[in-house]
Each structure stands twice: as C-alpha cells, then as structure tokens.
Short mmCIF file of N, CA and C in Angstrom, two decimals:
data_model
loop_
_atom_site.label_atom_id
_atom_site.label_comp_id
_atom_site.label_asym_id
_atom_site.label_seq_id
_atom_site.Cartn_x
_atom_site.Cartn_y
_atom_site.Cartn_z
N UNK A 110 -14.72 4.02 -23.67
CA UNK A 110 -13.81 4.92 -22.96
C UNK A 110 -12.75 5.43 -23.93
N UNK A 111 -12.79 6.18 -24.08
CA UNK A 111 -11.83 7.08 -25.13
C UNK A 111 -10.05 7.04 -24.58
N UNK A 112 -10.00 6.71 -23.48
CA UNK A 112 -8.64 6.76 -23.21
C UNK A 112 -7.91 5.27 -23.61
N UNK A 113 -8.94 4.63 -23.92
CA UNK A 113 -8.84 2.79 -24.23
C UNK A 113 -8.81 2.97 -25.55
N UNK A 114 -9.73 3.43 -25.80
CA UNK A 114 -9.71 3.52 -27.58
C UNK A 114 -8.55 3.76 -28.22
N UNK A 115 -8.40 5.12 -27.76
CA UNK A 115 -6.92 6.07 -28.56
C UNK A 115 -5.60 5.65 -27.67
N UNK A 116 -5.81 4.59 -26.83
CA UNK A 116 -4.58 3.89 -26.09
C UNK A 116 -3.57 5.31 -25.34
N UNK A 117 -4.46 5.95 -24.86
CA UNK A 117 -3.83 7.30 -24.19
C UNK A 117 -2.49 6.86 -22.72
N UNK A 118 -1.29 6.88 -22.60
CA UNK A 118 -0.46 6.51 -22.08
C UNK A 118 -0.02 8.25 -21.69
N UNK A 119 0.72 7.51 -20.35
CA UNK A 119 1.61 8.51 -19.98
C UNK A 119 2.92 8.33 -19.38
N UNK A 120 3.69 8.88 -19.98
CA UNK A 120 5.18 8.41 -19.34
C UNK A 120 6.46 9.59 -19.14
N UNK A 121 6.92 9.89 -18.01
CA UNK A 121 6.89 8.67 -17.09
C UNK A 121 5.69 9.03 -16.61
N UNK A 122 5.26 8.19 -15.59
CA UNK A 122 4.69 8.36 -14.65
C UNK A 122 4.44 7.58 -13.58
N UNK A 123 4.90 8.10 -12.81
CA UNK A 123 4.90 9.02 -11.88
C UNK A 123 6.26 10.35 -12.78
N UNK A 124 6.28 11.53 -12.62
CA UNK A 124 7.02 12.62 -12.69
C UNK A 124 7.71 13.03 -12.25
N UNK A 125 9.18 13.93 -12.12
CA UNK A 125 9.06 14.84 -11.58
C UNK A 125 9.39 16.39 -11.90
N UNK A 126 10.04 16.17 -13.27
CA UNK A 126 9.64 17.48 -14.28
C UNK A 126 8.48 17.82 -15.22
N UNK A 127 8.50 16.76 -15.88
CA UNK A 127 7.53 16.87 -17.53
C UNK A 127 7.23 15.35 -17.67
N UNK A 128 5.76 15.34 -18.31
CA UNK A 128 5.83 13.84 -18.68
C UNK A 128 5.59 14.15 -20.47
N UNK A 129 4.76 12.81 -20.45
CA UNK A 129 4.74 13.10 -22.19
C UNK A 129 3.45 12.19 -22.29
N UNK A 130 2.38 13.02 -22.55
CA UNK A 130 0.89 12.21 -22.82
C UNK A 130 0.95 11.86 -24.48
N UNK A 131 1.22 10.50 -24.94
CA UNK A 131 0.43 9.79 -26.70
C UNK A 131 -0.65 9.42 -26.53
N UNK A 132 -0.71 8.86 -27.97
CA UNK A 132 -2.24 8.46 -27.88
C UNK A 132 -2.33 8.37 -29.45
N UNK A 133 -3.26 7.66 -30.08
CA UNK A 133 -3.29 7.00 -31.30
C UNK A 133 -4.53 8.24 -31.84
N UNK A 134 -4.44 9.14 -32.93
CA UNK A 134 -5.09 10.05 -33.12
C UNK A 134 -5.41 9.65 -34.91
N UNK A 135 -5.88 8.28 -35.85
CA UNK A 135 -5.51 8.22 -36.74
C UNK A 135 -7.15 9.09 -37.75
N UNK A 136 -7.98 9.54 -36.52
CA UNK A 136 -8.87 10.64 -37.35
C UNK A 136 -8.54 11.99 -37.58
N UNK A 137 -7.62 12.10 -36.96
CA UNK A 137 -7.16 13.34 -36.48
C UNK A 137 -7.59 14.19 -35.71
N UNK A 138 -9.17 14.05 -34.81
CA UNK A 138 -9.38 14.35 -33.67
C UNK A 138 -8.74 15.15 -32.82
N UNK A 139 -10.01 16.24 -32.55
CA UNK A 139 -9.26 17.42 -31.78
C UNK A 139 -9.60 17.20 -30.20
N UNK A 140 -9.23 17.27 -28.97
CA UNK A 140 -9.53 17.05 -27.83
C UNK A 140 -9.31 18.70 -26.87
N UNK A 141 -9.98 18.45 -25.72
CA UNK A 141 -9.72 19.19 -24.64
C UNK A 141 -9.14 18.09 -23.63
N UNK A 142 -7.66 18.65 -22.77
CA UNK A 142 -7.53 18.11 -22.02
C UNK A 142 -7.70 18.70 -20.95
N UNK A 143 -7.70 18.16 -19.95
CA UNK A 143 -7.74 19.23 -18.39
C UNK A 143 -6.97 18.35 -17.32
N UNK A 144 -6.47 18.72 -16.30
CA UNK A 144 -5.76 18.63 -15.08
C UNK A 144 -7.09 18.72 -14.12
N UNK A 145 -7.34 17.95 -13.38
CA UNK A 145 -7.87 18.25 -12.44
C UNK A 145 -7.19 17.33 -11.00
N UNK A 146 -6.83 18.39 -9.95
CA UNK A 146 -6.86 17.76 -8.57
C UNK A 146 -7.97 16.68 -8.18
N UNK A 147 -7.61 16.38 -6.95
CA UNK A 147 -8.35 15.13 -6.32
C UNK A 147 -9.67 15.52 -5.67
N UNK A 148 -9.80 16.97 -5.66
CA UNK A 148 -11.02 17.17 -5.55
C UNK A 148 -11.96 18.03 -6.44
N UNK A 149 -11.19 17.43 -7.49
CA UNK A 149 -12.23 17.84 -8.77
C UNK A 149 -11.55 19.29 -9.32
N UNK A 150 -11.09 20.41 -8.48
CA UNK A 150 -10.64 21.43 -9.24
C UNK A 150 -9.89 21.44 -10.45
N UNK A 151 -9.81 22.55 -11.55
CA UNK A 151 -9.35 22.04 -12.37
C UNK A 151 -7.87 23.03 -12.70
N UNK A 152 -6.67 22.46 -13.09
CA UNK A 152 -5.27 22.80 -12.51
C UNK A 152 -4.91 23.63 -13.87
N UNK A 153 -5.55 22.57 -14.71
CA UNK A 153 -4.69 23.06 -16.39
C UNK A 153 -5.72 22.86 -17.46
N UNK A 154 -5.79 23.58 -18.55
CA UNK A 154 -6.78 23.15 -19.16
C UNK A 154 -5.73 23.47 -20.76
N UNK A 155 -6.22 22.52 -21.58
CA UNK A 155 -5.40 22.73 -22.67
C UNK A 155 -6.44 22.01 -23.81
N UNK A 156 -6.55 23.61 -24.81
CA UNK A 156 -7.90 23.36 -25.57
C UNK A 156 -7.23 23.05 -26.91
N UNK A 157 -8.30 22.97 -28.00
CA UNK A 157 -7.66 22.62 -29.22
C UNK A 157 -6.72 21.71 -29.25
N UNK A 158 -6.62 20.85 -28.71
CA UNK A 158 -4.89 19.69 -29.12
C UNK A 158 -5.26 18.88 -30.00
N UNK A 159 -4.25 18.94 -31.17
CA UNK A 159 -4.29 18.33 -32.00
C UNK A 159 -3.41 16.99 -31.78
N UNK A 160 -2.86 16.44 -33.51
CA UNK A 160 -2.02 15.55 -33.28
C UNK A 160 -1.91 14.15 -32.01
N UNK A 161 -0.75 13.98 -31.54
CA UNK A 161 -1.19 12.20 -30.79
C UNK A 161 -0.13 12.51 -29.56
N UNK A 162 0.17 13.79 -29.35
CA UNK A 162 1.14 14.04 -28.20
C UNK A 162 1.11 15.53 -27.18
N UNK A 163 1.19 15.34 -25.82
CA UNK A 163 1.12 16.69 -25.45
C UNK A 163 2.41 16.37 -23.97
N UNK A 164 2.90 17.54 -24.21
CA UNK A 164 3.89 17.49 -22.73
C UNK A 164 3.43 18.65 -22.34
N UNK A 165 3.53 17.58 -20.53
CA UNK A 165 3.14 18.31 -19.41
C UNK A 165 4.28 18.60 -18.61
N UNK A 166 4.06 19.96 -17.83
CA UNK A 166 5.17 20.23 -16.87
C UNK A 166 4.75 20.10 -15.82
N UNK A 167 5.95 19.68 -14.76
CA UNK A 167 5.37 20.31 -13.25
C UNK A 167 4.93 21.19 -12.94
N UNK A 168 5.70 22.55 -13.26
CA UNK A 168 5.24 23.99 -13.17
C UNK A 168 4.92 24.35 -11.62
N UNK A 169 3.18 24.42 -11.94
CA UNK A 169 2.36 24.55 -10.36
C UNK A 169 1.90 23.62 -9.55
N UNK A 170 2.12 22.12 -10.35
CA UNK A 170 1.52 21.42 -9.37
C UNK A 170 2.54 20.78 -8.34
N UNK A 171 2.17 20.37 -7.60
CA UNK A 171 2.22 20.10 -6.32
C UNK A 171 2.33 18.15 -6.13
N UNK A 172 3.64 17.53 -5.31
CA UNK A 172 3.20 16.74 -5.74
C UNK A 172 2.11 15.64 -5.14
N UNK A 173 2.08 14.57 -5.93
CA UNK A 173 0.32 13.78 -4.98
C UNK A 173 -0.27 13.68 -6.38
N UNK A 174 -1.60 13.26 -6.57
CA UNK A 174 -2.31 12.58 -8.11
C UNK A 174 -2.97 13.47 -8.18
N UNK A 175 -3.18 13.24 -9.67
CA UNK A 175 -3.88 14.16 -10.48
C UNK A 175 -4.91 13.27 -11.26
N UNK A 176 -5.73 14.10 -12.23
CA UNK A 176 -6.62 13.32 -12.78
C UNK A 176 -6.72 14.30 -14.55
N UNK A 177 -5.54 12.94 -15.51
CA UNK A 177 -6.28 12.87 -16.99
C UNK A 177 -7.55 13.53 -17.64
N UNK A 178 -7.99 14.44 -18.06
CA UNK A 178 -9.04 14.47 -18.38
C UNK A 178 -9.11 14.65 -20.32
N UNK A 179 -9.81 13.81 -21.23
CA UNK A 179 -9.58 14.09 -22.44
C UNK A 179 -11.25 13.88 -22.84
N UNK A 180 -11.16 15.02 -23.97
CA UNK A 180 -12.54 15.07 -24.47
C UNK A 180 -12.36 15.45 -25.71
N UNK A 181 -13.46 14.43 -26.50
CA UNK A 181 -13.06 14.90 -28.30
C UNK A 181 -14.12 15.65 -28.92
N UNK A 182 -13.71 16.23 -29.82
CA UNK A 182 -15.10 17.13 -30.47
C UNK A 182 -16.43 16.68 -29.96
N UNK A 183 -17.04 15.18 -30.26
CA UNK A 183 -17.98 15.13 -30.21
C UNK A 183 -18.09 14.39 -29.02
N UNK A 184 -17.63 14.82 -28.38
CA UNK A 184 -17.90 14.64 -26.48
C UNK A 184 -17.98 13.65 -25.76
N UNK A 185 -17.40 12.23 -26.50
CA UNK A 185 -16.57 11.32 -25.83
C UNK A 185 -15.48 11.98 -25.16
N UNK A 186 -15.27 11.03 -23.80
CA UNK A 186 -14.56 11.23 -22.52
C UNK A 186 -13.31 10.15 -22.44
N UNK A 187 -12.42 10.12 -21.70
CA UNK A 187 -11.24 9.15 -20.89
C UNK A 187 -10.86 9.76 -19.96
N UNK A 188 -10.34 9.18 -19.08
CA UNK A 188 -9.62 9.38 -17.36
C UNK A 188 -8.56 8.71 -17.40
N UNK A 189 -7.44 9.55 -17.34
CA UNK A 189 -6.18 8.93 -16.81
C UNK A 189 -5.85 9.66 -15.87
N UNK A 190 -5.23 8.47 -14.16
CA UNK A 190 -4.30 9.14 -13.16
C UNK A 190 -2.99 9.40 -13.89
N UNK A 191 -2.67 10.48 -13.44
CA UNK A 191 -1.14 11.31 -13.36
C UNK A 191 -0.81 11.51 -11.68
N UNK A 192 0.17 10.95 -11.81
CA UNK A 192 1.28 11.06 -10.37
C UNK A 192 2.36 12.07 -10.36
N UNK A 193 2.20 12.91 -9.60
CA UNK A 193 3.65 13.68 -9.87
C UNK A 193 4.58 13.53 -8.37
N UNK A 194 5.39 13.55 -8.18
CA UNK A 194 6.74 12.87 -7.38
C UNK A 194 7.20 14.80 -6.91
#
C-alpha cells in the first residue's frame, strides 16, 4: 500500500480550511492525487506532484468524508480518509 510505504499523513484532520498532505518521497516520485466523494465521484484531481507535500483547501467541498487518492508513476496506489468539518 503506497500510503504505508511513503507514510502519507494528513493534518489536521478532520478540517476546516486547508489541511496539509506529507509523505516520505526519498525517490523523488511523481504521483497523481485525486479527491474523490463517498460515492466515488471525483472532486479534485492534482497531477504531476512532486516533492513530499501538498495543501488542500476547502474551497468546494462540502463538509462529510472524502477519499485520499495517490498514484505513482508506475501505478502503485494508497487510500487515505479526509474529513472536512
């Protein structure tokens, strides 16, 4: 699980402006992340991320859980819940 591997955290979380997604990136590994609602739609998508950090805003979402999504070049996966308040 890639979110175990690269120790992908999010804090705060639960939200209610911005959180702040790390994560241990020491290949330097590029990922796709995505937002997806609870029924799978997908909210946010954020391609190319480099580096071991990404901040998220509230913006459009709504609050209630969300769902982590991270994928690395070569198409290992992780799932992290996000709560937003």
């Amino acid at each position: 699980d890639l979110a175990k591997e690269n120790q992908f955290k999010v804090a705060p979380n639960p939200f209610q402006h911005q959180t702040l997604v790390t994560w241990n990136n020491p290949a330097n590994s590029t990922f796709q992340v995505t937002i997806l609602n609870v029924t799978g739609q997908v909210m946010r998508s954020f391609r190319n991320v480099t580096g071991d950090q990404l901040q998220v805003t509230k913006d459009d979402l709504i609050s209630g859980m969300y769902f982590l999504n991270f994928r690395d070049e070569v198409g290992n996966t992780g799932t992290l819940k996000l709560m937003v308040e």
